[in-house]
PDB file of C-alpha atoms in Angstrom:
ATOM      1  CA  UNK A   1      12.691 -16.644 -26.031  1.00 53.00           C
ATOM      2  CA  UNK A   2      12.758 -12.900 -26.295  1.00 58.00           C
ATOM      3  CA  UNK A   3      13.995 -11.616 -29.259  1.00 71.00           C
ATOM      4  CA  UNK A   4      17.550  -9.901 -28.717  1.00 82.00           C
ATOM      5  CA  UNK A   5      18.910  -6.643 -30.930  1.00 92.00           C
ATOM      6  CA  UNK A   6      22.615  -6.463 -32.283  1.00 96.00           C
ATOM      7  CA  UNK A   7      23.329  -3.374 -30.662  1.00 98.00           C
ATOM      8  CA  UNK A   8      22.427  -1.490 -27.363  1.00 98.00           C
ATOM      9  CA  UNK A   9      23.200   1.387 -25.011  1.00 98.00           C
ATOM     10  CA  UNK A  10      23.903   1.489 -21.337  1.00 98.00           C
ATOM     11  CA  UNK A  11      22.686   3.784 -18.925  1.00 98.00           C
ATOM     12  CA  UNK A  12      25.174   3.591 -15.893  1.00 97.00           C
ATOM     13  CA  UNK A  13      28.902   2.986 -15.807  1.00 97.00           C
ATOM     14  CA  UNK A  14      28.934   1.607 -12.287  1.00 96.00           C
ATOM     15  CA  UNK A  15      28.784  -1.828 -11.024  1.00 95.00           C
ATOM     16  CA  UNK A  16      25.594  -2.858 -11.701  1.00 95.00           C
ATOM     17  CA  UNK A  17      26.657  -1.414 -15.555  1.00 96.00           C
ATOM     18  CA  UNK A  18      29.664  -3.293 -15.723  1.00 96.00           C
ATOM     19  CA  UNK A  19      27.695  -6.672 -14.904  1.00 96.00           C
ATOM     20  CA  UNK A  20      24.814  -5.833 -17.509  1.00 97.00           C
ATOM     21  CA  UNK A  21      27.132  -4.980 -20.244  1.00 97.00           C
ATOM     22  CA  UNK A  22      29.378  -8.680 -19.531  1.00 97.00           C
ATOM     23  CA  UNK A  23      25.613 -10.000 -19.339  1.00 96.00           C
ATOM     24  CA  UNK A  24      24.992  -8.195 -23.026  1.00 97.00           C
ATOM     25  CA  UNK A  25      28.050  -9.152 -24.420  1.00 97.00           C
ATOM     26  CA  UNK A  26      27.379 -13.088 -23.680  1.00 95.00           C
ATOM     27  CA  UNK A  27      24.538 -12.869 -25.159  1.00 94.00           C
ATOM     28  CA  UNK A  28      26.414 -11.734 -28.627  1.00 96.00           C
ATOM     29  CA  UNK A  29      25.181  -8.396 -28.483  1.00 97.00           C
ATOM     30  CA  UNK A  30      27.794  -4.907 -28.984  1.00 98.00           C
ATOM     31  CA  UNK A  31      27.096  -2.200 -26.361  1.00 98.00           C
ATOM     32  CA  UNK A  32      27.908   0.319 -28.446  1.00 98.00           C
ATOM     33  CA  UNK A  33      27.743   3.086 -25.659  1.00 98.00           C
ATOM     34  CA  UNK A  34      27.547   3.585 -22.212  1.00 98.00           C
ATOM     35  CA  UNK A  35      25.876   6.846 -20.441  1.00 98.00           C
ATOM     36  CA  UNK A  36      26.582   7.932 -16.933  1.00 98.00           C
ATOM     37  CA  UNK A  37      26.125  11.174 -15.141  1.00 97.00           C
ATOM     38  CA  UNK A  38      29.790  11.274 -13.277  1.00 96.00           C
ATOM     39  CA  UNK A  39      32.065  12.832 -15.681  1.00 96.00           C
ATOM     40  CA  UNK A  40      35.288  11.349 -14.234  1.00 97.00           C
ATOM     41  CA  UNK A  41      33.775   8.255 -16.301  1.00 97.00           C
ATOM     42  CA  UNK A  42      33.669   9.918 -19.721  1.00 97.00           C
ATOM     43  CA  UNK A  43      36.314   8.969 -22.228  1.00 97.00           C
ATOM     44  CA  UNK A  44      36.939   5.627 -20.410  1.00 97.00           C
ATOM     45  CA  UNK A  45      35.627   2.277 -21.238  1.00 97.00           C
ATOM     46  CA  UNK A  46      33.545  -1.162 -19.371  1.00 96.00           C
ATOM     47  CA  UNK A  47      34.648  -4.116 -20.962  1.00 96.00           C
ATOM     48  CA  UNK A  48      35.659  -2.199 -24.053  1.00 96.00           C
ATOM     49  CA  UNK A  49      31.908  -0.496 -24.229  1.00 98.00           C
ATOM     50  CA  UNK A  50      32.977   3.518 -24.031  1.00 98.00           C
ATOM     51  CA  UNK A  51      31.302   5.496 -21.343  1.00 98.00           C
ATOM     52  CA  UNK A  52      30.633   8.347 -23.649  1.00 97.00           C
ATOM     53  CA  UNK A  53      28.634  11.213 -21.869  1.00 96.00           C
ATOM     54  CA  UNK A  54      26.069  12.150 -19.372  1.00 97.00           C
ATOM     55  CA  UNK A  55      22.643  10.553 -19.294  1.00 97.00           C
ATOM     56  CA  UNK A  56      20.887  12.952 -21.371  1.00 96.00           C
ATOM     57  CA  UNK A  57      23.358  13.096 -24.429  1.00 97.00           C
ATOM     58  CA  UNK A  58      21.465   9.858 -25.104  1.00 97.00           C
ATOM     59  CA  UNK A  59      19.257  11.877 -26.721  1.00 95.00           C
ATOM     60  CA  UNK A  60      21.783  12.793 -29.808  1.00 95.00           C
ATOM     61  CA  UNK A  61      22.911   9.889 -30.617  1.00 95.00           C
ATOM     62  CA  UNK A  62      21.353   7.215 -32.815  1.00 94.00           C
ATOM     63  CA  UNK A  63      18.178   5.878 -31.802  1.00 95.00           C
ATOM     64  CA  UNK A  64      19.022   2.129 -30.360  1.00 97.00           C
ATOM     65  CA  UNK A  65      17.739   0.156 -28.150  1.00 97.00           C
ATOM     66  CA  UNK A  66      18.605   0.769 -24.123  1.00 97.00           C
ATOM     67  CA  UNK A  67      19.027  -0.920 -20.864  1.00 97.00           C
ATOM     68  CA  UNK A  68      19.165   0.802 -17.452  1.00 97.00           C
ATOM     69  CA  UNK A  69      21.669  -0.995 -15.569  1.00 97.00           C
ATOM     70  CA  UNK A  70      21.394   1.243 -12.220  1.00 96.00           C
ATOM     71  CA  UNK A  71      20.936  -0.332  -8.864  1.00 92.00           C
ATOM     72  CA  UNK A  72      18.820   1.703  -7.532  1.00 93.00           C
ATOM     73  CA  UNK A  73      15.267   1.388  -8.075  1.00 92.00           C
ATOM     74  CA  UNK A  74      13.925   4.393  -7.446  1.00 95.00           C
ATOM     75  CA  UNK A  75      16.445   5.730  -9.929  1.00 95.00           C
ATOM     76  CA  UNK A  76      15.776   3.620 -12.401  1.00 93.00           C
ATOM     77  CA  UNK A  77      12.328   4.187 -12.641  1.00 94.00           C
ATOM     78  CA  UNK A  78      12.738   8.224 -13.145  1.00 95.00           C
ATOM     79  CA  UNK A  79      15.036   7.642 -15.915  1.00 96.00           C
ATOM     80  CA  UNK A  80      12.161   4.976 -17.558  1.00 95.00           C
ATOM     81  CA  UNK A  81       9.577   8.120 -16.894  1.00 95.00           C
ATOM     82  CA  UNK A  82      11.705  10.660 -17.986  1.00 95.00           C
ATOM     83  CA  UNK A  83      13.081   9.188 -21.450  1.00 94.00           C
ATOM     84  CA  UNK A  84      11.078   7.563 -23.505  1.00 91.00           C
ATOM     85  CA  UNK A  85      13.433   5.204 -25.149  1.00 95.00           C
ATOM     86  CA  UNK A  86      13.198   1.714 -26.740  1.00 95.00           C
ATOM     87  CA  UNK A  87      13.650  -0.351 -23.416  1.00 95.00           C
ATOM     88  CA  UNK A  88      15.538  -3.556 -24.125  1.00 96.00           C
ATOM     89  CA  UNK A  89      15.606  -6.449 -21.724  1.00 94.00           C
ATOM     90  CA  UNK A  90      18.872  -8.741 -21.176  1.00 95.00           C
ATOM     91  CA  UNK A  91      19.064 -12.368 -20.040  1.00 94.00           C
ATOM     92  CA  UNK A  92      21.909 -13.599 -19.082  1.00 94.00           C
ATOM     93  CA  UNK A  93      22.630 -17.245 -20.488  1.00 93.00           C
ATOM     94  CA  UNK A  94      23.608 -18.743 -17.746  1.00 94.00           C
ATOM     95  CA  UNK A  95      20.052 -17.851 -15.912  1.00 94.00           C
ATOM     96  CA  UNK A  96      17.477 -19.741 -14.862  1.00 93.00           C
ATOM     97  CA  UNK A  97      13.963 -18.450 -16.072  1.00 93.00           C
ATOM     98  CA  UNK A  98      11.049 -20.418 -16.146  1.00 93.00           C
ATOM     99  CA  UNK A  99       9.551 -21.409 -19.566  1.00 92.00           C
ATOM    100  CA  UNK A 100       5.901 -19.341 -18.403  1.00 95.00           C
ATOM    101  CA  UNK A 101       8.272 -16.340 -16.822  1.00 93.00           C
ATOM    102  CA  UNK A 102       6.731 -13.254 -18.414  1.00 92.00           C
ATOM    103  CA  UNK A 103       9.715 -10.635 -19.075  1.00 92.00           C
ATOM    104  CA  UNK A 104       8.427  -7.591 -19.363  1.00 90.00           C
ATOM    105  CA  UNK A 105      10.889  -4.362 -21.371  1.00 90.00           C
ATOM    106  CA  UNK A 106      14.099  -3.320 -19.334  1.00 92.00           C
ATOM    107  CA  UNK A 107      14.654  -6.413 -17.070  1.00 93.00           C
ATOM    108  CA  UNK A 108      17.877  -7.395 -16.265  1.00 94.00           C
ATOM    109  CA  UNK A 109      18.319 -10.725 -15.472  1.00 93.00           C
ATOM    110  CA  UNK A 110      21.872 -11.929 -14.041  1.00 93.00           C
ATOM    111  CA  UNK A 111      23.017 -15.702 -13.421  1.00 91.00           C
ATOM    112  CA  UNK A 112      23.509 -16.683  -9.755  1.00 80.00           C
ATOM    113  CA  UNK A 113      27.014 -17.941 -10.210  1.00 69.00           C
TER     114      UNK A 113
END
């Protein structure tokens, strides 16, 4: 069982964010910020997780520990290159992982409901 923190940030206010963070908050953990590049998003809030800034304010606030919840992969793996941040990985409970799965830092994985 992996190990899960009280506390995270979100990168990405958009769908895929708004499933991650309900996926985070089952799991009895606070998103205590979310991060997205389209301003329109600032100042509102996912699930009661405020979308506080762009992507790189990240980088002022309080180190804790972060999940990239962007669709795209290609996207997601600049932003893993270009911050080096404490990746945190998110099961949801109602997923099925095998007992010998291997889950490596800043996997997302969602139930198939």
């Amino acid at each position: 069982m992996i190990a899960q923190p009280k506390q995270i940030y979100i990168i990405g206010a958009g769908g895929h964010g708004k499933v991650a963070i309900r996926a985070a908050q089952l799991c009895g953990i606070e998103v205590v910020a979310v991060f997205d590049d389209a301003s329109e998003k600032h100042g509102t809030t996912l699930f009661g997780a405020p979308v506080v800034g762009n992507i790189s304010s990240i980088l002022q606030m309080e180190s804790l520990p972060t999940l990239i919840a962007i669709g795209d992969n290609r996207t997601r793996l600049r932003l893993a290159s270009q911050f080096a941040l404490d990746w945190v990985s998110i099961v949801h409970p109602d997923a099925i992982v095998d007992c010998y799965a291997e889950i490596g830092a800043g996997v997302l994985i969602l139930a198939c409901l």
